[in-house]
Amino acid sequence: MSASSRSALRIGTRGSTLALAQTGMVADDLADATGVTTELVTITTEGDRSKEPLSRAGGTGLFTGALRDALLAGQCDVIVHSLKDLPTAPHDQLVIAAIPAREDPRDALCARDGLTLATLPAGARVGTGSPRRMAQLRARRPDLEVVDIRGNVDTRLGKVTSGELDAVILAAAGLRRIGRTDVVTDYLDADSWPTAPGQGALAIEVRRGEEDLVRALDHAETRAAVEAEREVLALLEAGCSAPVGARAVVDAGLLLLSARVYSLDGATALTSSHATTWPEDEGDPPREVAASVARELLDAGAAGLTGERP
């Protein structure tokens, strides 16, 4: 069934400011593309209820399970995820029917007094709930104090304005979507500071067989890039909270993928980069380039760094 044949399309979302902003953008784009009327359905996830730091709460499915349950139960027709939060294993009843054009994939430092990562003083306290960002901070600036935090964007930024922390690291895409780029004091280069696979991209998920509801929003180049990033994460058998960064781009007929695996203490990092032609009439370029990168990383000992297994 197409979106235009329905009187209203119910779109499931988390209730955070960022999730509502992201889903609202999808709803507007879907209405523009298909003429359908949309309705947002707010759903509370385990990630919203838990007070545990993300590094200990278990990242895989933390923010997605309740949304998927609501979609399967018929409480909504479509759900919207931050793609970096979505487990890499395929779901037997649901499918990612659209991945819109990606927003800025970089991490952003939000620090007091306009400080950058290079100018933060020794001993400065920097907050993040991401093991990958923790490892990168320890690798780049071992003289900083890395503080494990969680909470929504406003909560994290409030720790800086209150003086509890000197800085926090957040996803640039999220800050752009809620109109808070004014708090960014340093954008971290995605080539030297690779981010979570899929960061900056949204995933629009539907029940299998109902892909036409949102297919109009799919962006082919973004899909190729993020599928490559997520596939290398899956092949490394690492969860979405593992200290793995990846960056893929489509440029001049090539799909280029680079991935980096860190030890949690930041002392060791392994990197692999490969490219393949894209698009291709046959084959699966994202899977192929990810297989080359993952094989090289595993041969170099990446499995001993992530410390994760399914």
mmCIF file with all atom_site columns, N, CA and C in Angstrom, residues 21-81:
data_model
loop_
_atom_site.group_PDB
_atom_site.id
_atom_site.type_symbol
_atom_site.label_atom_id
_atom_site.label_alt_id
_atom_site.label_comp_id
_atom_site.label_asym_id
_atom_site.label_entity_id
_atom_site.label_seq_id
_atom_site.pdbx_PDB_ins_code
_atom_site.Cartn_x
_atom_site.Cartn_y
_atom_site.Cartn_z
_atom_site.occupancy
_atom_site.B_iso_or_equiv
_atom_site.pdbx_formal_charge
_atom_site.auth_seq_id
_atom_site.auth_comp_id
_atom_site.auth_asym_id
_atom_site.auth_atom_id
_atom_site.pdbx_PDB_model_num
ATOM 1   N N  . ALA A 1 21 ? 12.230 16.310 16.798 1.00 0.00 ? 21 ALA A N  1
ATOM 2   C CA . ALA A 1 21 ? 12.673 17.179 15.706 1.00 0.00 ? 21 ALA A CA 1
ATOM 3   C C  . ALA A 1 21 ? 12.984 16.360 14.465 1.00 0.00 ? 21 ALA A C  1
ATOM 4   N N  . GLN A 1 22 ? 13.712 15.251 14.654 1.00 0.00 ? 22 GLN A N  1
ATOM 5   C CA . GLN A 1 22 ? 14.066 14.401 13.520 1.00 0.00 ? 22 GLN A CA 1
ATOM 6   C C  . GLN A 1 22 ? 12.830 13.816 12.858 1.00 0.00 ? 22 GLN A C  1
ATOM 7   N N  . THR A 1 23 ? 11.919 13.312 13.672 1.00 0.00 ? 23 THR A N  1
ATOM 8   C CA . THR A 1 23 ? 10.724 12.687 13.130 1.00 0.00 ? 23 THR A CA 1
ATOM 9   C C  . THR A 1 23 ? 9.826  13.722 12.470 1.00 0.00 ? 23 THR A C  1
ATOM 10  N N  . GLY A 1 24 ? 9.780  14.920 13.038 1.00 0.00 ? 24 GLY A N  1
ATOM 11  C CA . GLY A 1 24 ? 9.005  15.990 12.419 1.00 0.00 ? 24 GLY A CA 1
ATOM 12  C C  . GLY A 1 24 ? 9.527  16.332 11.033 1.00 0.00 ? 24 GLY A C  1
ATOM 13  N N  . MET A 1 25 ? 10.851 16.313 10.861 1.00 0.00 ? 25 MET A N  1
ATOM 14  C CA . MET A 1 25 ? 11.443 16.562 9.543  1.00 0.00 ? 25 MET A CA 1
ATOM 15  C C  . MET A 1 25 ? 11.044 15.471 8.557  1.00 0.00 ? 25 MET A C  1
ATOM 16  N N  . VAL A 1 26 ? 11.088 14.220 9.017  1.00 0.00 ? 26 VAL A N  1
ATOM 17  C CA . VAL A 1 26 ? 10.682 13.105 8.157  1.00 0.00 ? 26 VAL A CA 1
ATOM 18  C C  . VAL A 1 26 ? 9.209  13.237 7.777  1.00 0.00 ? 26 VAL A C  1
ATOM 19  N N  . ALA A 1 27 ? 8.378  13.593 8.758  1.00 0.00 ? 27 ALA A N  1
ATOM 20  C CA . ALA A 1 27 ? 6.945  13.749 8.495  1.00 0.00 ? 27 ALA A CA 1
ATOM 21  C C  . ALA A 1 27 ? 6.691  14.835 7.442  1.00 0.00 ? 27 ALA A C  1
ATOM 22  N N  . ASP A 1 28 ? 7.389  15.948 7.571  1.00 0.00 ? 28 ASP A N  1
ATOM 23  C CA . ASP A 1 28 ? 7.226  17.036 6.601  1.00 0.00 ? 28 ASP A CA 1
ATOM 24  C C  . ASP A 1 28 ? 7.690  16.616 5.213  1.00 0.00 ? 28 ASP A C  1
ATOM 25  N N  . ASP A 1 29 ? 8.849  15.943 5.146  1.00 0.00 ? 29 ASP A N  1
ATOM 26  C CA . ASP A 1 29 ? 9.366  15.500 3.852  1.00 0.00 ? 29 ASP A CA 1
ATOM 27  C C  . ASP A 1 29 ? 8.450  14.475 3.205  1.00 0.00 ? 29 ASP A C  1
ATOM 28  N N  . LEU A 1 30 ? 7.885  13.599 4.033  1.00 0.00 ? 30 LEU A N  1
ATOM 29  C CA . LEU A 1 30 ? 6.981  12.576 3.511  1.00 0.00 ? 30 LEU A CA 1
ATOM 30  C C  . LEU A 1 30 ? 5.695  13.214 2.978  1.00 0.00 ? 30 LEU A C  1
ATOM 31  N N  . ALA A 1 31 ? 5.196  14.200 3.708  1.00 0.00 ? 31 ALA A N  1
ATOM 32  C CA . ALA A 1 31 ? 4.001  14.908 3.246  1.00 0.00 ? 31 ALA A CA 1
ATOM 33  C C  . ALA A 1 31 ? 4.266  15.626 1.931  1.00 0.00 ? 31 ALA A C  1
ATOM 34  N N  . ASP A 1 32 ? 5.449  16.243 1.812  1.00 0.00 ? 32 ASP A N  1
ATOM 35  C CA . ASP A 1 32 ? 5.798  16.939 0.575  1.00 0.00 ? 32 ASP A CA 1
ATOM 36  C C  . ASP A 1 32 ? 5.932  15.974 -0.589 1.00 0.00 ? 32 ASP A C  1
ATOM 37  N N  . ALA A 1 33 ? 6.516  14.786 -0.316 1.00 0.00 ? 33 ALA A N  1
ATOM 38  C CA . ALA A 1 33 ? 6.790  13.832 -1.393 1.00 0.00 ? 33 ALA A CA 1
ATOM 39  C C  . ALA A 1 33 ? 5.559  13.055 -1.828 1.00 0.00 ? 33 ALA A C  1
ATOM 40  N N  . THR A 1 34 ? 4.618  12.819 -0.903 1.00 0.00 ? 34 THR A N  1
ATOM 41  C CA . THR A 1 34 ? 3.489  11.937 -1.215 1.00 0.00 ? 34 THR A CA 1
ATOM 42  C C  . THR A 1 34 ? 2.124  12.578 -1.029 1.00 0.00 ? 34 THR A C  1
ATOM 43  N N  . GLY A 1 35 ? 2.063  13.707 -0.327 1.00 0.00 ? 35 GLY A N  1
ATOM 44  C CA . GLY A 1 35 ? 0.783  14.340 -0.058 1.00 0.00 ? 35 GLY A CA 1
ATOM 45  C C  . GLY A 1 35 ? 0.030  13.740 1.108  1.00 0.00 ? 35 GLY A C  1
ATOM 46  N N  . VAL A 1 36 ? 0.626  12.764 1.795  1.00 0.00 ? 36 VAL A N  1
ATOM 47  C CA . VAL A 1 36 ? -0.058 12.097 2.898  1.00 0.00 ? 36 VAL A CA 1
ATOM 48  C C  . VAL A 1 36 ? -0.092 12.990 4.140  1.00 0.00 ? 36 VAL A C  1
ATOM 49  N N  . THR A 1 37 ? -1.130 12.857 4.926  1.00 0.00 ? 37 THR A N  1
ATOM 50  C CA . THR A 1 37 ? -1.211 13.516 6.226  1.00 0.00 ? 37 THR A CA 1
ATOM 51  C C  . THR A 1 37 ? -0.510 12.632 7.254  1.00 0.00 ? 37 THR A C  1
ATOM 52  N N  . THR A 1 38 ? 0.283  13.231 8.133  1.00 0.00 ? 38 THR A N  1
ATOM 53  C CA . THR A 1 38 ? 1.037  12.441 9.105  1.00 0.00 ? 38 THR A CA 1
ATOM 54  C C  . THR A 1 38 ? 0.619  12.776 10.528 1.00 0.00 ? 38 THR A C  1
ATOM 55  N N  . GLU A 1 39 ? 0.850  11.807 11.406 1.00 0.00 ? 39 GLU A N  1
ATOM 56  C CA . GLU A 1 39 ? 0.550  11.959 12.837 1.00 0.00 ? 39 GLU A CA 1
ATOM 57  C C  . GLU A 1 39 ? 1.693  11.329 13.618 1.00 0.00 ? 39 GLU A C  1
ATOM 58  N N  . LEU A 1 40 ? 2.246  12.050 14.590 1.00 0.00 ? 40 LEU A N  1
ATOM 59  C CA . LEU A 1 40 ? 3.337  11.511 15.399 1.00 0.00 ? 40 LEU A CA 1
ATOM 60  C C  . LEU A 1 40 ? 2.778  10.751 16.595 1.00 0.00 ? 40 LEU A C  1
ATOM 61  N N  . VAL A 1 41 ? 3.349  9.576  16.846 1.00 0.00 ? 41 VAL A N  1
ATOM 62  C CA . VAL A 1 41 ? 2.979  8.738  17.986 1.00 0.00 ? 41 VAL A CA 1
ATOM 63  C C  . VAL A 1 41 ? 4.213  8.606  18.876 1.00 0.00 ? 41 VAL A C  1
ATOM 64  N N  . THR A 1 42 ? 4.168  9.152  20.083 1.00 0.00 ? 42 THR A N  1
ATOM 65  C CA . THR A 1 42 ? 5.322  9.154  20.978 1.00 0.00 ? 42 THR A CA 1
ATOM 66  C C  . THR A 1 42 ? 5.379  7.870  21.790 1.00 0.00 ? 42 THR A C  1
ATOM 67  N N  . ILE A 1 43 ? 6.561  7.259  21.820 1.00 0.00 ? 43 ILE A N  1
ATOM 68  C CA . ILE A 1 43 ? 6.761  5.961  22.482 1.00 0.00 ? 43 ILE A CA 1
ATOM 69  C C  . ILE A 1 43 ? 7.968  6.070  23.409 1.00 0.00 ? 43 ILE A C  1
ATOM 70  N N  . THR A 1 44 ? 7.828  5.593  24.635 1.00 0.00 ? 44 THR A N  1
ATOM 71  C CA . THR A 1 44 ? 8.925  5.593  25.597 1.00 0.00 ? 44 THR A CA 1
ATOM 72  C C  . THR A 1 44 ? 9.734  4.315  25.454 1.00 0.00 ? 44 THR A C  1
ATOM 73  N N  . THR A 1 45 ? 11.060 4.437  25.335 1.00 0.00 ? 45 THR A N  1
ATOM 74  C CA . THR A 1 45 ? 11.926 3.274  25.176 1.00 0.00 ? 45 THR A CA 1
ATOM 75  C C  . THR A 1 45 ? 12.678 2.981  26.465 1.00 0.00 ? 45 THR A C  1
ATOM 76  N N  . GLU A 1 46 ? 13.331 1.812  26.511 1.00 0.00 ? 46 GLU A N  1
ATOM 77  C CA . GLU A 1 46 ? 14.127 1.446  27.673 1.00 0.00 ? 46 GLU A CA 1
ATOM 78  C C  . GLU A 1 46 ? 15.254 2.447  27.886 1.00 0.00 ? 46 GLU A C  1
ATOM 79  N N  . GLY A 1 47 ? 15.818 2.960  26.783 1.00 0.00 ? 47 GLY A N  1
ATOM 80  C CA . GLY A 1 47 ? 16.874 3.952  26.900 1.00 0.00 ? 47 GLY A CA 1
ATOM 81  C C  . GLY A 1 47 ? 16.402 5.229  27.567 1.00 0.00 ? 47 GLY A C  1
ATOM 82  N N  . ASP A 1 48 ? 15.112 5.569  27.396 1.00 0.00 ? 48 ASP A N  1
ATOM 83  C CA . ASP A 1 48 ? 14.564 6.760  28.036 1.00 0.00 ? 48 ASP A CA 1
ATOM 84  C C  . ASP A 1 48 ? 14.349 6.542  29.538 1.00 0.00 ? 48 ASP A C  1
ATOM 85  N N  . ARG A 1 49 ? 14.040 5.298  29.915 1.00 0.00 ? 49 ARG A N  1
ATOM 86  C CA . ARG A 1 49 ? 13.758 5.003  31.327 1.00 0.00 ? 49 ARG A CA 1
ATOM 87  C C  . ARG A 1 49 ? 15.014 4.743  32.142 1.00 0.00 ? 49 ARG A C  1
ATOM 88  N N  . SER A 1 50 ? 16.025 4.121  31.507 1.00 0.00 ? 50 SER A N  1
ATOM 89  C CA . SER A 1 50 ? 17.218 3.713  32.234 1.00 0.00 ? 50 SER A CA 1
ATOM 90  C C  . SER A 1 50 ? 18.051 4.910  32.664 1.00 0.00 ? 50 SER A C  1
ATOM 91  N N  . LYS A 1 51 ? 18.626 4.821  33.853 1.00 0.00 ? 51 LYS A N  1
ATOM 92  C CA . LYS A 1 51 ? 19.536 5.860  34.351 1.00 0.00 ? 51 LYS A CA 1
ATOM 93  C C  . LYS A 1 51 ? 20.990 5.407  34.278 1.00 0.00 ? 51 LYS A C  1
ATOM 94  N N  . GLU A 1 52 ? 21.214 4.176  33.806 1.00 0.00 ? 52 GLU A N  1
ATOM 95  C CA . GLU A 1 52 ? 22.569 3.651  33.710 1.00 0.00 ? 52 GLU A CA 1
ATOM 96  C C  . GLU A 1 52 ? 23.349 4.390  32.633 1.00 0.00 ? 52 GLU A C  1
ATOM 97  N N  . PRO A 1 53 ? 24.656 4.619  32.822 1.00 0.00 ? 53 PRO A N  1
ATOM 98  C CA . PRO A 1 53 ? 25.477 5.151  31.743 1.00 0.00 ? 53 PRO A CA 1
ATOM 99  C C  . PRO A 1 53 ? 25.381 4.244  30.517 1.00 0.00 ? 53 PRO A C  1
ATOM 100 N N  . LEU A 1 54 ? 25.403 4.828  29.341 1.00 0.00 ? 54 LEU A N  1
ATOM 101 C CA . LEU A 1 54 ? 25.220 4.052  28.114 1.00 0.00 ? 54 LEU A CA 1
ATOM 102 C C  . LEU A 1 54 ? 26.299 2.990  27.958 1.00 0.00 ? 54 LEU A C  1
ATOM 103 N N  . SER A 1 55 ? 27.498 3.254  28.437 1.00 0.00 ? 55 SER A N  1
ATOM 104 C CA . SER A 1 55 ? 28.577 2.287  28.307 1.00 0.00 ? 55 SER A CA 1
ATOM 105 C C  . SER A 1 55 ? 28.309 1.016  29.103 1.00 0.00 ? 55 SER A C  1
ATOM 106 N N  . ARG A 1 56 ? 27.393 1.089  30.092 1.00 0.00 ? 56 ARG A N  1
ATOM 107 C CA . ARG A 1 56 ? 27.066 -0.092 30.893 1.00 0.00 ? 56 ARG A CA 1
ATOM 108 C C  . ARG A 1 56 ? 25.655 -0.599 30.649 1.00 0.00 ? 56 ARG A C  1
ATOM 109 N N  . ALA A 1 57 ? 24.786 0.253  30.113 1.00 0.00 ? 57 ALA A N  1
ATOM 110 C CA . ALA A 1 57 ? 23.390 -0.137 29.942 1.00 0.00 ? 57 ALA A CA 1
ATOM 111 C C  . ALA A 1 57 ? 23.186 -1.091 28.781 1.00 0.00 ? 57 ALA A C  1
ATOM 112 N N  . GLY A 1 58 ? 24.153 -1.161 27.858 1.00 0.00 ? 58 GLY A N  1
ATOM 113 C CA . GLY A 1 58 ? 24.000 -2.027 26.703 1.00 0.00 ? 58 GLY A CA 1
ATOM 114 C C  . GLY A 1 58 ? 23.339 -1.266 25.578 1.00 0.00 ? 58 GLY A C  1
ATOM 115 N N  . GLY A 1 59 ? 24.131 -0.883 24.576 1.00 0.00 ? 59 GLY A N  1
ATOM 116 C CA . GLY A 1 59 ? 23.624 0.024  23.558 1.00 0.00 ? 59 GLY A CA 1
ATOM 117 C C  . GLY A 1 59 ? 22.672 -0.604 22.568 1.00 0.00 ? 59 GLY A C  1
ATOM 118 N N  . THR A 1 60 ? 22.884 -1.866 22.189 1.00 0.00 ? 60 THR A N  1
ATOM 119 C CA . THR A 1 60 ? 22.119 -2.459 21.113 1.00 0.00 ? 60 THR A CA 1
ATOM 120 C C  . THR A 1 60 ? 20.645 -2.566 21.467 1.00 0.00 ? 60 THR A C  1
ATOM 121 N N  . GLY A 1 61 ? 19.809 -1.893 20.721 1.00 0.00 ? 61 GLY A N  1
ATOM 122 C CA . GLY A 1 61 ? 18.368 -1.961 20.913 1.00 0.00 ? 61 GLY A CA 1
ATOM 123 C C  . GLY A 1 61 ? 17.838 -1.132 22.052 1.00 0.00 ? 61 GLY A C  1
ATOM 124 N N  . LEU A 1 62 ? 18.715 -0.414 22.758 1.00 0.00 ? 62 LEU A N  1
ATOM 125 C CA . LEU A 1 62 ? 18.292 0.333  23.943 1.00 0.00 ? 62 LEU A CA 1
ATOM 126 C C  . LEU A 1 62 ? 17.231 1.381  23.594 1.00 0.00 ? 62 LEU A C  1
ATOM 127 N N  . PHE A 1 63 ? 17.399 2.033  22.456 1.00 0.00 ? 63 PHE A N  1
ATOM 128 C CA . PHE A 1 63 ? 16.477 3.081  22.049 1.00 0.00 ? 63 PHE A CA 1
ATOM 129 C C  . PHE A 1 63 ? 15.531 2.637  20.928 1.00 0.00 ? 63 PHE A C  1
ATOM 130 N N  . THR A 1 64 ? 15.622 1.391  20.524 1.00 0.00 ? 64 THR A N  1
ATOM 131 C CA . THR A 1 64 ? 14.866 0.954  19.345 1.00 0.00 ? 64 THR A CA 1
ATOM 132 C C  . THR A 1 64 ? 13.831 -0.135 19.613 1.00 0.00 ? 64 THR A C  1
ATOM 133 N N  . GLY A 1 65 ? 14.035 -0.934 20.663 1.00 0.00 ? 65 GLY A N  1
ATOM 134 C CA . GLY A 1 65 ? 13.162 -2.084 20.898 1.00 0.00 ? 65 GLY A CA 1
ATOM 135 C C  . GLY A 1 65 ? 11.703 -1.722 21.062 1.00 0.00 ? 65 GLY A C  1
ATOM 136 N N  . ALA A 1 66 ? 11.396 -0.713 21.867 1.00 0.00 ? 66 ALA A N  1
ATOM 137 C CA . ALA A 1 66 ? 9.999  -0.335 22.099 1.00 0.00 ? 66 ALA A CA 1
ATOM 138 C C  . ALA A 1 66 ? 9.358  0.230  20.834 1.00 0.00 ? 66 ALA A C  1
ATOM 139 N N  . LEU A 1 67 ? 10.124 0.962  20.044 1.00 0.00 ? 67 LEU A N  1
ATOM 140 C CA . LEU A 1 67 ? 9.596  1.472  18.779 1.00 0.00 ? 67 LEU A CA 1
ATOM 141 C C  . LEU A 1 67 ? 9.226  0.320  17.850 1.00 0.00 ? 67 LEU A C  1
ATOM 142 N N  . ARG A 1 68 ? 10.094 -0.665 17.768 1.00 0.00 ? 68 ARG A N  1
ATOM 143 C CA . ARG A 1 68 ? 9.824  -1.813 16.912 1.00 0.00 ? 68 ARG A CA 1
ATOM 144 C C  . ARG A 1 68 ? 8.614  -2.601 17.415 1.00 0.00 ? 68 ARG A C  1
ATOM 145 N N  . ASP A 1 69 ? 8.507  -2.760 18.728 1.00 0.00 ? 69 ASP A N  1
ATOM 146 C CA . ASP A 1 69 ? 7.345  -3.464 19.280 1.00 0.00 ? 69 ASP A CA 1
ATOM 147 C C  . ASP A 1 69 ? 6.053  -2.733 18.921 1.00 0.00 ? 69 ASP A C  1
ATOM 148 N N  . ALA A 1 70 ? 6.065  -1.410 18.985 1.00 0.00 ? 70 ALA A N  1
ATOM 149 C CA . ALA A 1 70 ? 4.877  -0.630 18.659 1.00 0.00 ? 70 ALA A CA 1
ATOM 150 C C  . ALA A 1 70 ? 4.502  -0.775 17.185 1.00 0.00 ? 70 ALA A C  1
ATOM 151 N N  . LEU A 1 71 ? 5.515  -0.813 16.318 1.00 0.00 ? 71 LEU A N  1
ATOM 152 C CA . LEU A 1 71 ? 5.256  -0.989 14.889 1.00 0.00 ? 71 LEU A CA 1
ATOM 153 C C  . LEU A 1 71 ? 4.669  -2.368 14.620 1.00 0.00 ? 71 LEU A C  1
ATOM 154 N N  . LEU A 1 72 ? 5.226  -3.388 15.233 1.00 0.00 ? 72 LEU A N  1
ATOM 155 C CA . LEU A 1 72 ? 4.715  -4.755 15.044 1.00 0.00 ? 72 LEU A CA 1
ATOM 156 C C  . LEU A 1 72 ? 3.315  -4.918 15.610 1.00 0.00 ? 72 LEU A C  1
ATOM 157 N N  . ALA A 1 73 ? 3.013  -4.165 16.672 1.00 0.00 ? 73 ALA A N  1
ATOM 158 C CA . ALA A 1 73 ? 1.680  -4.260 17.296 1.00 0.00 ? 73 ALA A CA 1
ATOM 159 C C  . ALA A 1 73 ? 0.641  -3.422 16.559 1.00 0.00 ? 73 ALA A C  1
ATOM 160 N N  . GLY A 1 74 ? 1.027  -2.691 15.530 1.00 0.00 ? 74 GLY A N  1
ATOM 161 C CA . GLY A 1 74 ? 0.083  -1.885 14.776 1.00 0.00 ? 74 GLY A CA 1
ATOM 162 C C  . GLY A 1 74 ? -0.255 -0.548 15.414 1.00 0.00 ? 74 GLY A C  1
ATOM 163 N N  . GLN A 1 75 ? 0.553  -0.121 16.409 1.00 0.00 ? 75 GLN A N  1
ATOM 164 C CA . GLN A 1 75 ? 0.300  1.174  17.046 1.00 0.00 ? 75 GLN A CA 1
ATOM 165 C C  . GLN A 1 75 ? 0.733  2.333  16.156 1.00 0.00 ? 75 GLN A C  1
ATOM 166 N N  . CYS A 1 76 ? 1.570  2.041  15.168 1.00 0.00 ? 76 CYS A N  1
ATOM 167 C CA . CYS A 1 76 ? 2.014  3.054  14.209 1.00 0.00 ? 76 CYS A CA 1
ATOM 168 C C  . CYS A 1 76 ? 2.316  2.345  12.888 1.00 0.00 ? 76 CYS A C  1
ATOM 169 N N  . ASP A 1 77 ? 2.534  3.125  11.841 1.00 0.00 ? 77 ASP A N  1
ATOM 170 C CA . ASP A 1 77 ? 2.775  2.570  10.507 1.00 0.00 ? 77 ASP A CA 1
ATOM 171 C C  . ASP A 1 77 ? 4.241  2.654  10.100 1.00 0.00 ? 77 ASP A C  1
ATOM 172 N N  . VAL A 1 78 ? 4.963  3.560  10.711 1.00 0.00 ? 78 VAL A N  1
ATOM 173 C CA . VAL A 1 78 ? 6.346  3.865  10.364 1.00 0.00 ? 78 VAL A CA 1
ATOM 174 C C  . VAL A 1 78 ? 7.063  4.249  11.658 1.00 0.00 ? 78 VAL A C  1
ATOM 175 N N  . ILE A 1 79 ? 8.350  3.927  11.773 1.00 0.00 ? 79 ILE A N  1
ATOM 176 C CA . ILE A 1 79 ? 9.134  4.418  12.908 1.00 0.00 ? 79 ILE A CA 1
ATOM 177 C C  . ILE A 1 79 ? 10.428 5.044  12.393 1.00 0.00 ? 79 ILE A C  1
ATOM 178 N N  . VAL A 1 80 ? 10.916 6.008  13.145 1.00 0.00 ? 80 VAL A N  1
ATOM 179 C CA . VAL A 1 80 ? 12.125 6.734  12.751 1.00 0.00 ? 80 VAL A CA 1
ATOM 180 C C  . VAL A 1 80 ? 13.183 6.542  13.833 1.00 0.00 ? 80 VAL A C  1
ATOM 181 N N  . HIS A 1 81 ? 14.378 6.120  13.404 1.00 0.00 ? 81 HIS A N  1
ATOM 182 C CA . HIS A 1 81 ? 15.507 5.913  14.320 1.00 0.00 ? 81 HIS A CA 1
ATOM 183 C C  . HIS A 1 81 ? 16.679 6.794  13.913 1.00 0.00 ? 81 HIS A C  1
#
